[in-house]
Steps between C-alpha positions, in 0.01 A plus 500: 500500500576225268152440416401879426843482262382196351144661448593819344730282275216288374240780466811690251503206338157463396488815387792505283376161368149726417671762356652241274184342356325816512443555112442839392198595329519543170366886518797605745706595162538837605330738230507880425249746318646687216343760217622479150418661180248272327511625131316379170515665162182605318331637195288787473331709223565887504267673263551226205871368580539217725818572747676292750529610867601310821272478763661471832374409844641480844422145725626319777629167469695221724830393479678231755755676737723247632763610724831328580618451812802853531810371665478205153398809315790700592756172459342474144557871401853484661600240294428604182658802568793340552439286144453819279854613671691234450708450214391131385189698441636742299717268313191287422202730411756798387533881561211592370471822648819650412469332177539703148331422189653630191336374146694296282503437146429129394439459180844343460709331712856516354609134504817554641384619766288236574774235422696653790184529744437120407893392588462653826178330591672179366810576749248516823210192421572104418265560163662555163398857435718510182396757219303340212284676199190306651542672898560860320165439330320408830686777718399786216134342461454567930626780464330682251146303550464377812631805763151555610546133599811479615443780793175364625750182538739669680241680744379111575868360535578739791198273693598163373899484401555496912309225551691318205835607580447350840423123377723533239736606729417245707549193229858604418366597160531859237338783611447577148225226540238756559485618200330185332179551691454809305529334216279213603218722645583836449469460942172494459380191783196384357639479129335187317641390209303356207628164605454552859837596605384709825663799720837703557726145375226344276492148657299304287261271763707172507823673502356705780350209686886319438623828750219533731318758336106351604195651294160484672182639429571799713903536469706459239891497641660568118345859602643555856852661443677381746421123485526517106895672570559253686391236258670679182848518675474105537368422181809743304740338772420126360521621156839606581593222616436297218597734225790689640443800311192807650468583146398154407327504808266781398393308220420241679314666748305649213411175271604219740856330501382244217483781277864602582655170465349397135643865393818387649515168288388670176771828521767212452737532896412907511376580828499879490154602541572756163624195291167284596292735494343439188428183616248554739135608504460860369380655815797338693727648235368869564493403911897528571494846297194682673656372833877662436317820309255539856825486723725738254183757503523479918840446538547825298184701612673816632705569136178434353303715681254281682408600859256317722259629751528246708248208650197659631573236760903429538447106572670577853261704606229173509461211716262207484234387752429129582120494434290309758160498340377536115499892378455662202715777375210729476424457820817563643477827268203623662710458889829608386413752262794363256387532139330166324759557247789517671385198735459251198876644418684392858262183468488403148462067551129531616309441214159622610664764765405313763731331793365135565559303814583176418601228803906466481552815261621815569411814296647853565342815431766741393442889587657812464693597869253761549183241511649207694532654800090631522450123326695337820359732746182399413445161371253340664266760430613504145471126469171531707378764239574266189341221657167747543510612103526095404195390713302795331563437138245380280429078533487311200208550306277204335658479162166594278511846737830560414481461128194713523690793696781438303630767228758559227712816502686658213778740656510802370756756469603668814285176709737399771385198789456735713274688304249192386519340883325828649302514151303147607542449836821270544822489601798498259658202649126321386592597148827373514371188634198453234725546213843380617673798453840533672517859535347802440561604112226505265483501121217751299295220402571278746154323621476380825236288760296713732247307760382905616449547840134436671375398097204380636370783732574718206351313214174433678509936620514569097208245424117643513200365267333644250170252451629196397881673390750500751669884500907497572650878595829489339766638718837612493761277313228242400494372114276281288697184578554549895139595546416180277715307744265584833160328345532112359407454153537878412718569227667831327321477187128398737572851690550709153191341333280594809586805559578607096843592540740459222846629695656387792535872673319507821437762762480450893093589559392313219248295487471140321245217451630199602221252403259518218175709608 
């Protein structure tokens, strides 16, 4: 009997041990088969008037169709039901339903009014929000110029202020606090200064380094949010400390305690940051006003007639994933079916989107609630999928192929990455890379590096001969310089002189003389 026992318990162990290393293949991603609208817009000529008209066509396509596992699914949804019902919620992101907007006059503020607003916002914060000619100016300026501005602000602060409240919170230090990240970034994570100054707090790199912000060729920490909080709240806390005043404290957060302390020798023993103020630097002198003018606007939102509509994503309604192997956000968009866009928002400190796995690191993946629990259902597969789409990408190419393949691109209005990736063949992320771009805006005019997709196959498909001329089809999206690029020693002006062409237009279909015959 006890052998049998010990059998069966050996043969369930080897099995659970297999089920363990089993690694899932990385086509077990489970997909479905949908049909969309496919839709371009065209020209045509009606008797001798061109129109426009939008051809339409119906085709099926493949999406990924995770599923999460229901009893988590269910806890999820039950959860944040209870979050949208409970009144920290409502006190945090606002009533916005049952919310009235009524217009308001600005053009003037009447000053007394605003001297009383500003006493009671002195009564509840440690700053000195006293009434001065200079803050009027400021508040009035916002106000009238910048309301566009000022909501889109608001909409963002219902995501981020938690998430500050709770280190500053945390520190023992003013709530008010939150309000200087708008003013350093306008909460915008990846913001770069022209010095350098990066993300929500605008470390500079060896302040940064100083509070354990690390910057690598994949992650830059000044951009995560939560590790840059954290960072900020000790960084204002020692400036406290040493000054004794948060007002002097925001000036030296802004232009560095040095700064602060000459200003306080010159103004003579005044050490109200209004007496020295026109001792310091002139953006420092501006900094204390746009930071009491940002939390008078939001302090006082509802008599001015602001009203958010709320985080796309309230900040509670995400969690993080420890990441086990290297991913890039686009991949994890293709699984999850989460937007690019709103991926690179939760997960702002990867530089090239993409998740590295680095021995004695740990990097999270932060999702929406809705996407970690098909992410955690199946990761192996997802991580087995990833793993598939890295050992297919292109290899290196010898460097004289790659400068042959290789192409400038003007962007053009209404050109998106998107757009020119499908246009030649690549993948966005491959633009990104090739040009060090950080995300996905483009200027008109911008240029950028293209090494198109198969080059080779392609050049060599266009290429007949002609007796001793060599004949190159020009196709879609090529130009005089990028075609000049695919044959050594061709140049622009060689092309135009061969073929008698005094322009640059070209037209896919036509045909050029590459070589003298």
């Amino acid at each position: 009997m006890k052998k049998t026992l010990f059998s069966l318990l050996l043969l369930f162990s080897c099995m659970l041990l297999h089920a363990q290393k089993t690694k899932p293949a990385p086509d077990s991603l489970k997909t479905k088969h949908v049909k969309i609208v496919d839709s371009i817009t065209i020209r045509q000529v009606s008797g001798d008037l061109p129109k426009t008209v939008v051809a339409t066509k119906l085709k099926d396509t493949v999406i990924f169709d995770l599923e999460d596992m229901a009893m988590a699914r269910k806890k999820d949804s039950l959860w944040l039901q209870q979050l949208y019902k409970s009144e920290m919620f409502e006190e945090v992101y606002g009533t916005i339903s049952s919310q009235e907007y009524e217009p308001v006059d600005y053009e003037e503020l009447p000053t007394e009014l605003l001297k009383q607003r500003l006493a009671e916002l002195n009564a509840r914060t440690p700053f000195n929000v006293e009434y001065n000619p200079s803050l009027e100016s400021v508040i009035k300026h916002y106000l009238k110029n910048r309301r566009r501005t000022m909501g889109r602000l608001m909409a963002l602060s219902d995501y981020y202020f938690p998430m500050f409240e709770e280190a500053l919170d945390k520190h023992n230090i003013p709530l008010e606090l939150k309000y200087l990240a708008i003013v350093e970034s306008a909460l915008n994570p990846r913001a770069k200064s022209r010095v350098g100054a990066t993300g929500l707090w605008q470390f500079m790199f060896n302040t940064g380094k100083m509070y354990g912000l690390d910057v690598t060729s994949y992650v830059d920490e000044r951009s995560d949010p939560l590790l840059a909080t954290e960072a900020a709240c000790e960084y204002l806390k020692s400036l406290y400390k040493s000054l004794g005043d948060w007002d002097l404290a925001l000036a030296a957060y802004n232009s560095g305690p040095g700064n602060v302390s000459k200003a306080l020798r010159r103004a003579g023993g005044y050490t109200n940051y209004w007496n020295i103020r026109h001792h310091l630097p002139r953006e420092t002198a501006g900094y204390l006003p746009a930071f009491l003018a940002t939390m008078y606007i939001f302090e006082f939102a509802e008599e001015h007639g602001f009203v958010s509509d709320g985080p796309t994503i309230p900040y509670v309604a995400t969690d993080t994933i420890h990441v086990k192997r290297m991913i890039t956000l686009e991949q994890v968009a293709k699984v999850t079916n989460v937007d690019m866009e709103e991926l690179q928002f939760l997960n702002p400190s990867y530089k090239l989107d993409i998740i590295p796995n680095i021995k004695d690191e740990k990097y999270v993946l932060r999702l929406p609630i809705r996407a970690v629990g098909k992410f955690v259902a199946n990761e192996e597969a997802v991580y087995a999928f990833a793993e598939k789409e890295f050992n297919d990408r292109e290899k290196p190419l010898p460097q004289m192929f790659e400068e042959a393949g290789k192409i400038r691109y003007k962007v053009r209005s209404g050109d998106y990455l998107g757009k020119i990736a499908d246009k030649y063949g690549v993948s966005v992320s491959q633009i990104k890379r090739w040009n060090g771009l950080r995300s996905n805006t483009l200027k008109v005019g911008q240029r950028l590096t293209i090494h198109p997709g198969n080059s080779a196959a392609s050049t060599k498909a266009a290429v007949s001969e002609s007796g001793n001329a060599k004949i190159y089809t020009v196709k879609n999206g090529d130009s005089l310089w990028s075609i000049s690029q695919k044959f050594p020693g061709v140049t622009v002006q060689n092309i135009k002189k061969w073929n008698d062409i005094s322009g640059t237009n070209l037209k896919p279909g036509m045909k050029l003389k590459i070589s003298k015959g």
